[in-house]
Amino acid sequence: MKTRFNFPTRILFGQGVIEDVAEHLLILETSRPLVVTDRGLMATDIPERLVNILRVNGLEPSTFYKVDPNPTDEQVEAGTAAFREHEADAIVALGGGSPLDAAKAIQIRINHGEPLEEYDDLKGGDSKILGDLPPLAAIPTTAGTGSEVSRSAVITVAAADRKVVLFSPRLMPAVAVCDPELTYGLPARITAETGMDALSHNIEAYLAAGYHPMADGIALRAIRMIAQNLPTAFEKPKDEKARQEMLMASTMGAVAFQKGLGVIHSLAHPLSTVTGMSHGLANSIMMPVALRFNGIEIPERVAMVAHALGTKDTSVEGAANTVTALAESVGLPTALSEAGVKEEQIEVLSEKAMQDGCHTCNARECTLEDMSDLFKEAI
Ligand SMILES: NC(=O)c1ccc[n+]([C@@H]2O[C@H](COP(=O)([O-])OP(=O)(O)OC[C@H]3O[C@@H](n4cnc5c(N)ncnc54)[C@H](O)[C@@H]3O)[C@@H](O)[C@H]2O)c1
Ligand SMILES: [Fe+2]
C-alpha cells in the first residue's frame, strides 16, 4: 500500500488574529496586496477594517469585490485584471469559499495563459499549474468550506457549463488567518448552510475510499464538534465557543478531505449550477440519502459517523436521521422540492453529477441510475 499526503499550512487561529495578517505579508516580502472579497462582505465593516490594518502596517492594498456566490471564470478574469492594474504582489482573500476560491483562480491566471478550463483537475489540469504563484493569505468569514487550507478552488466555467475543480498543492494558501469573531455577523441562514457544508466535508472525507487514518481521526472529531456547536452558533450568533468550534471544524474538514470527497459533492455541484442552490444547502439535503446509499457498502463506517454525531442509534438509519434532524434544527429545508427543484430537472442534474469528479473517491461506485435514484429519493 502506498499513499501520499501533507498538512503543511500555517494557521493563525483565534479572536483578533486578523490583526496579524500584515506581519505575515511582510514575512512573505510583499507590499501591494490585492484584497479579494465580495459584495456581501462589502456591506459589513470587515473589508474596511482589514484595509486599515494593512495600511497601518505600511502596505498598499487595493480591493476587488466583484465576486458572487458560486464564482465564475468571468469574475476571475476581472480580478486578474485588477491584480495587474494595481501591480499587486500578493492576494489577501477575505470571505467565504467564493472569494477564497476566486482568489486561488486569480493566482493561477497571473502566470498561466490558457483559459481556466484547461486547468480542470478532471482533465489532468493539475499538471499544468506550475511555477511560483503570487502568495495568498486566506481569511475565512464563513465556517464552511475550509478553502483557507485546501488545495482546491471551485469555479463555474461558462464554456464547460459546470463547476470546475482546480487543484494543485500550489493553491494552498501561504497562511490561513482564522478569526472566529469575523463570523459573528453571519446571517443565521448562512451559518446554517455553511455549517452543513463543513459537516459534509468531514463525513465525506471519513467515508471516502482510501487509507488515511490521520484524516479519519480529524474528520470524526470535527463531526462531533459540529453536532455539538452548530445549533448554538445558529441561535446565539455571538457565542464565542460555538463560533470558535465551528470555524475550527470547518478548517479541519478541508484538512480531512485531502483524503477525498464523494458522492454528496457530486450531487451538490449541479444543484448549484443548474438551480442556483447554495453549496451548503445542496450538501445538506443530499447528505442523508447519500449516507443510506453508502451504508449498503460500508455500514460500519456509517455507524462510526452516527457515533460521532452523538446519537444512540448507531446504525445507518441513525446517522441519516440525525443529519436530517440537525438540518431541521437550524431551519433548513430537507427535501429538494422544498428548495424549488422540479422532478423534470433530475435528468440533467444526474448527468452533470456523473461528470463531476468527486464521486470517484466515493466508497461505493456510482452509476447514472444511482445519481437519478438519489435525486428522486431526496425530492
Ligand atoms: N475550495 C474548496 O475546497 C471548497 C470546498 C467547498 C466548497 N467550495 C465552494 O465555496 C463556495 C461557497 O462558499 P461559502 O459557502 O463559504 O459561501 P460564499 O462565499 O458564497 O458566501 C455566501 C454569502 O455569505 C456572505 N458572507 C460571507 N461571510 C459573511 C460575514 N461574515 N458576514 C455577512 N455575510 C457574509 C457572502 O457575502 C455571500 O453573500 C462554493 O462556490 C463552493 O463550491 C470550495
Ligand atoms: Fe463543500
Coordinates of C-alpha atoms in Angstrom, one line a residue, residues 2-378:
K2 CA 1.3 3.4 -1.0
T3 CA -0.2 6.8 -0.1
R4 CA 0.8 10.4 -0.2
F5 CA -0.4 13.3 2.0
N6 CA 0.7 16.6 3.5
F7 CA -0.8 19.0 6.1
P8 CA 1.6 21.9 5.9
T9 CA -0.5 25.1 6.0
R10 CA 0.5 27.8 8.5
I11 CA -2.7 28.5 10.5
L12 CA -3.3 31.6 12.7
F13 CA -6.3 30.8 14.8
G14 CA -8.3 32.8 17.5
Q15 CA -10.1 36.1 18.2
G16 CA -8.3 39.1 16.8
V17 CA -5.7 37.2 14.6
I18 CA -6.9 39.3 11.6
E19 CA -4.6 42.0 13.2
D20 CA -1.6 39.7 12.4
V21 CA -2.1 39.3 8.7
A22 CA 0.1 42.3 7.7
E23 CA 3.0 40.8 9.6
H24 CA 2.8 37.7 7.5
L25 CA 2.6 39.5 4.3
L26 CA 5.8 41.3 5.3
I27 CA 7.4 38.0 6.1
L28 CA 6.5 36.9 2.6
E29 CA 8.3 40.1 1.3
T30 CA 5.2 41.5 -0.3
S31 CA 3.8 45.1 0.0
R32 CA 1.0 45.6 -2.5
P33 CA -1.8 43.1 -1.7
L34 CA -5.0 42.8 -3.7
V35 CA -7.8 42.2 -1.3
V36 CA -10.3 39.9 -3.0
T37 CA -13.7 39.9 -1.3
D38 CA -17.4 40.0 -2.3
R39 CA -20.4 42.3 -2.4
G40 CA -22.0 40.8 0.6
L41 CA -18.9 41.4 2.7
M42 CA -18.7 45.0 1.5
A43 CA -21.9 45.6 3.3
T44 CA -20.1 44.8 6.6
D45 CA -17.2 46.8 8.2
I46 CA -14.8 43.8 7.8
P47 CA -13.1 44.8 4.5
E48 CA -12.5 48.4 5.7
R49 CA -11.1 47.0 9.0
L50 CA -8.7 44.8 7.0
V51 CA -7.6 47.5 4.6
N52 CA -6.9 49.8 7.7
I53 CA -4.8 47.0 9.3
L54 CA -2.8 46.6 6.1
R55 CA -2.3 50.4 5.6
V56 CA -1.2 51.0 9.3
N57 CA 1.5 48.4 8.7
G58 CA 2.9 50.2 5.7
L59 CA 1.3 48.0 3.0
E60 CA -0.5 49.4 0.0
P61 CA -3.7 47.4 -0.6
S62 CA -6.3 47.7 -3.3
T63 CA -9.7 46.0 -3.2
F64 CA -11.6 43.8 -5.7
Y65 CA -15.1 42.8 -4.6
K66 CA -16.9 41.8 -7.8
V67 CA -17.3 38.1 -6.8
D68 CA -20.7 36.4 -6.4
P69 CA -21.5 33.2 -4.5
N70 CA -20.5 30.3 -6.8
P71 CA -17.9 32.4 -8.6
T72 CA -17.5 32.4 -12.4
D73 CA -14.5 32.4 -14.7
E74 CA -15.6 35.9 -15.9
Q75 CA -15.2 37.2 -12.3
V76 CA -11.8 35.6 -12.1
E77 CA -10.7 37.4 -15.3
A78 CA -11.9 40.7 -13.8
G79 CA -10.0 40.0 -10.6
T80 CA -6.9 39.1 -12.6
A81 CA -7.1 42.5 -14.4
A82 CA -7.5 44.2 -11.1
F83 CA -4.3 42.5 -9.8
R84 CA -2.4 43.6 -12.8
E85 CA -3.7 47.2 -12.7
H86 CA -2.7 47.5 -9.1
E87 CA 0.7 45.9 -9.8
A88 CA -0.1 43.7 -6.8
D89 CA 2.4 41.2 -5.4
A90 CA 0.1 39.2 -3.1
I91 CA -3.5 38.4 -2.6
V92 CA -5.5 38.6 0.7
A93 CA -8.7 36.7 0.2
L94 CA -11.5 37.7 2.6
G95 CA -14.8 35.9 2.7
G96 CA -16.5 32.6 2.3
G97 CA -15.4 29.9 -0.1
S98 CA -16.5 32.1 -3.1
P99 CA -13.9 34.9 -2.7
L100 CA -11.3 32.5 -1.4
D101 CA -11.7 30.2 -4.5
A102 CA -11.8 33.2 -6.8
A103 CA -8.5 34.4 -5.3
K104 CA -6.9 31.0 -6.0
A105 CA -8.1 31.1 -9.6
I106 CA -6.7 34.6 -9.9
Q107 CA -3.4 33.2 -8.6
I108 CA -3.3 30.7 -11.5
R109 CA -4.3 33.3 -14.2
I110 CA -1.5 35.7 -13.2
N111 CA 1.2 33.5 -14.8
H112 CA -0.8 30.9 -16.8
G113 CA -2.2 31.9 -20.2
E114 CA -4.6 29.2 -21.2
P115 CA -8.4 29.5 -20.4
L116 CA -9.3 28.4 -16.9
E117 CA -11.0 25.1 -18.0
E118 CA -7.6 23.9 -19.3
Y119 CA -6.6 23.6 -15.6
D120 CA -9.6 21.4 -14.8
D121 CA -8.5 18.7 -12.4
L122 CA -10.8 16.2 -14.1
K123 CA -8.8 16.6 -17.3
G124 CA -5.4 16.4 -15.6
G125 CA -5.1 20.2 -15.4
D126 CA -3.3 20.0 -12.1
S127 CA -0.1 19.1 -14.0
K128 CA -0.3 22.4 -15.9
I129 CA -0.3 24.5 -12.7
L130 CA 3.4 25.3 -12.4
G131 CA 5.9 27.8 -11.1
D132 CA 5.5 30.4 -8.3
L133 CA 2.0 31.8 -7.9
P134 CA 1.6 35.1 -6.0
P135 CA 1.4 34.4 -2.3
L136 CA -2.1 34.1 -0.8
A137 CA -3.3 34.9 2.7
A138 CA -6.8 33.5 3.2
I139 CA -9.2 34.9 5.8
P140 CA -12.4 32.9 6.1
T141 CA -15.6 34.7 7.2
T142 CA -17.8 31.6 7.0
A143 CA -17.3 28.4 8.8
G144 CA -18.0 26.1 5.9
T145 CA -15.6 25.4 3.0
G146 CA -12.2 25.3 4.7
S147 CA -10.9 26.7 1.5
E148 CA -8.3 28.5 3.6
V149 CA -6.4 25.3 4.0
S150 CA -7.5 23.4 0.9
R151 CA -5.6 22.8 -2.3
S152 CA -8.7 23.3 -4.5
A153 CA -10.8 26.1 -5.9
V154 CA -14.3 25.5 -7.4
I155 CA -15.2 27.9 -10.2
T156 CA -18.2 27.8 -12.5
V157 CA -16.8 27.9 -16.0
A158 CA -19.2 29.1 -18.7
A159 CA -17.5 27.2 -21.6
A160 CA -17.8 23.9 -19.6
D161 CA -21.3 24.8 -18.3
R162 CA -20.4 23.3 -14.9
K163 CA -18.4 23.8 -11.7
V164 CA -14.7 23.1 -12.5
V165 CA -12.4 22.0 -9.7
L166 CA -8.9 23.5 -9.9
F167 CA -6.5 21.5 -7.8
S168 CA -2.8 21.9 -7.0
P169 CA -0.7 21.9 -3.8
R170 CA 0.4 25.3 -5.1
L171 CA -3.1 26.6 -4.4
M172 CA -2.7 26.0 -0.7
P173 CA -2.6 29.5 0.9
A174 CA 0.7 30.6 2.4
V175 CA -1.2 31.5 5.6
A176 CA -4.7 30.9 6.9
V177 CA -5.9 33.6 9.2
C178 CA -8.9 32.1 11.1
D179 CA -10.6 34.7 13.3
P180 CA -13.9 33.4 14.7
E181 CA -15.0 36.9 15.5
L182 CA -15.4 37.6 11.8
T183 CA -18.2 35.0 11.7
Y184 CA -20.3 36.7 14.5
G185 CA -22.2 38.8 11.9
L186 CA -23.0 35.9 9.6
P187 CA -26.8 35.8 8.9
A188 CA -28.4 32.8 10.6
R189 CA -29.3 31.1 7.3
I190 CA -25.7 31.3 6.0
T191 CA -24.4 30.0 9.4
A192 CA -26.7 27.0 8.9
E193 CA -25.9 26.3 5.3
T194 CA -22.1 26.7 5.6
G195 CA -22.1 24.7 8.8
M196 CA -23.8 21.8 7.0
D197 CA -21.1 22.1 4.2
A198 CA -18.4 21.7 6.8
L199 CA -20.3 18.6 8.2
S200 CA -20.5 17.2 4.7
H201 CA -16.7 17.6 4.2
N202 CA -15.9 15.7 7.4
I203 CA -18.5 13.0 6.7
E204 CA -17.4 12.5 3.1
A205 CA -13.7 12.5 4.0
Y206 CA -14.3 9.9 6.6
L207 CA -16.3 7.7 4.3
A208 CA -14.0 8.2 1.2
A209 CA -12.2 5.2 -0.2
G210 CA -8.5 5.1 0.6
Y211 CA -6.2 4.7 3.6
H212 CA -5.8 7.8 5.6
P213 CA -6.2 7.3 9.4
M214 CA -4.9 10.8 10.1
A215 CA -7.7 12.4 8.0
D216 CA -10.2 9.9 9.5
G217 CA -9.3 11.0 13.1
I218 CA -9.6 14.7 12.3
A219 CA -12.9 14.1 10.5
L220 CA -14.6 12.2 13.4
R221 CA -13.5 14.8 15.9
A222 CA -14.9 17.6 13.7
I223 CA -18.2 15.8 13.1
R224 CA -18.7 15.8 16.9
M225 CA -17.7 19.5 17.2
I226 CA -20.3 20.5 14.5
A227 CA -23.1 18.4 16.0
Q228 CA -22.5 20.0 19.4
N229 CA -22.0 23.6 18.2
L230 CA -23.9 24.3 15.0
P231 CA -27.3 24.8 16.8
T232 CA -25.8 27.2 19.3
A233 CA -24.0 29.2 16.6
F234 CA -27.3 29.4 14.8
E235 CA -29.3 30.5 17.8
K236 CA -26.6 32.7 19.6
P237 CA -24.5 34.2 16.8
K238 CA -22.1 35.8 19.2
D239 CA -21.4 32.7 21.3
E240 CA -17.6 32.7 21.4
K241 CA -17.2 29.0 21.9
A242 CA -19.7 27.8 19.3
R243 CA -18.2 30.1 16.7
Q244 CA -14.7 29.1 17.5
E245 CA -15.5 25.4 17.4
M246 CA -17.4 25.8 14.1
L247 CA -14.6 27.7 12.4
M248 CA -12.0 25.1 13.6
A249 CA -14.3 22.2 12.5
S250 CA -14.6 23.7 9.0
T251 CA -10.9 24.1 8.7
M252 CA -10.5 20.5 9.9
G253 CA -12.9 19.4 7.2
A254 CA -10.7 20.7 4.4
V255 CA -7.6 19.1 6.0
A256 CA -9.6 15.8 6.2
F257 CA -10.8 16.0 2.6
Q258 CA -7.2 15.9 1.4
K259 CA -8.2 12.2 1.6
G260 CA -11.0 12.8 -0.9
L261 CA -14.7 13.7 -1.1
G262 CA -17.5 11.6 -2.5
V263 CA -21.0 11.4 -4.0
I264 CA -22.5 14.1 -1.8
H265 CA -20.4 16.8 -3.5
S266 CA -21.0 15.3 -7.0
L267 CA -24.8 15.6 -6.3
A268 CA -24.4 19.1 -4.8
H269 CA -22.4 20.8 -7.5
P270 CA -25.0 20.6 -10.3
L271 CA -27.7 21.7 -7.8
S272 CA -25.8 25.0 -7.6
T273 CA -25.1 25.4 -11.3
V274 CA -28.5 24.2 -12.6
T275 CA -30.8 25.5 -9.9
G276 CA -28.7 28.2 -8.2
M277 CA -29.0 26.5 -4.8
S278 CA -26.3 27.4 -2.3
H279 CA -23.5 24.9 -1.9
G280 CA -24.1 24.3 1.8
L281 CA -27.9 23.7 1.4
A282 CA -27.3 21.3 -1.6
N283 CA -24.9 19.2 0.5
S284 CA -27.3 19.3 3.5
I285 CA -30.2 18.0 1.5
M286 CA -28.2 15.3 -0.3
M287 CA -26.3 14.0 2.9
P288 CA -29.0 11.7 4.4
V289 CA -29.8 9.9 1.1
A290 CA -26.0 9.5 0.4
L291 CA -25.4 8.1 3.8
R292 CA -28.1 5.4 3.2
F293 CA -26.6 4.7 -0.3
N294 CA -23.0 4.3 1.2
G295 CA -24.4 2.4 4.2
I296 CA -25.0 -0.6 1.9
E297 CA -21.3 -0.8 1.1
I298 CA -19.7 0.4 4.4
P299 CA -22.3 0.1 7.2
E300 CA -19.6 0.0 9.9
R301 CA -18.1 3.3 8.8
V302 CA -21.5 5.0 8.6
A303 CA -22.2 3.7 12.1
M304 CA -19.0 5.5 13.2
V305 CA -20.4 8.7 11.7
A306 CA -23.6 8.2 13.8
H307 CA -21.5 7.7 16.9
A308 CA -19.5 10.9 16.2
L309 CA -22.8 12.7 15.7
G310 CA -23.7 11.7 19.2
T311 CA -26.8 9.7 18.6
K312 CA -27.6 6.5 20.5
D313 CA -28.9 4.8 17.3
T314 CA -25.5 4.0 15.7
S315 CA -27.0 2.4 12.6
V316 CA -27.0 3.8 9.0
E317 CA -30.6 5.0 9.7
G318 CA -29.4 6.6 12.9
A319 CA -26.8 8.6 11.0
A320 CA -29.1 9.7 8.2
N321 CA -31.9 10.7 10.6
T322 CA -29.5 12.6 12.9
V323 CA -28.3 14.7 9.9
T324 CA -31.9 15.4 8.9
A325 CA -32.7 16.4 12.5
L326 CA -29.6 18.7 12.7
A327 CA -30.6 20.4 9.4
E328 CA -34.2 20.9 10.7
S329 CA -32.9 22.3 14.0
V330 CA -31.1 25.1 12.0
G331 CA -34.2 25.8 9.9
L332 CA -33.1 24.3 6.6
P333 CA -35.4 22.5 4.1
T334 CA -34.6 18.8 3.9
A335 CA -36.2 17.9 0.6
L336 CA -35.2 19.2 -2.9
S337 CA -38.9 20.1 -3.7
E338 CA -39.0 22.4 -0.7
A339 CA -35.9 24.2 -2.2
G340 CA -37.6 24.7 -5.6
V341 CA -36.1 21.7 -7.5
K342 CA -38.5 20.2 -10.1
E343 CA -38.8 16.5 -11.0
E344 CA -38.1 17.3 -14.6
Q345 CA -34.6 18.7 -13.7
I346 CA -33.4 15.3 -12.3
E347 CA -32.2 14.0 -15.7
V348 CA -29.8 16.9 -16.4
L349 CA -28.8 17.0 -12.7
S350 CA -27.9 13.3 -12.8
E351 CA -25.8 13.6 -16.0
K352 CA -23.9 16.5 -14.5
A353 CA -23.4 14.7 -11.2
M354 CA -21.8 11.8 -13.2
Q355 CA -19.4 14.3 -14.9
D356 CA -18.3 15.6 -11.5
G357 CA -15.0 14.2 -10.3
C358 CA -15.8 14.0 -6.5
H359 CA -17.7 10.6 -6.7
T360 CA -14.5 8.9 -8.0
C361 CA -13.4 8.8 -4.3
N362 CA -16.7 7.5 -3.1
A363 CA -16.6 4.2 -1.2
R364 CA -19.4 2.8 -3.3
E365 CA -19.3 3.1 -7.1
C366 CA -22.0 5.4 -8.6
T367 CA -23.8 4.9 -11.9
L368 CA -26.0 7.4 -13.7
E369 CA -29.0 5.4 -12.4
D370 CA -27.8 5.7 -8.8
M371 CA -27.5 9.5 -9.2
S372 CA -31.0 9.7 -10.6
D373 CA -32.3 7.5 -7.8
L374 CA -30.6 9.6 -5.1
F375 CA -32.1 12.8 -6.5
K376 CA -35.5 11.1 -6.7
E377 CA -35.2 10.0 -3.1
A378 CA -34.3 13.5 -2.0

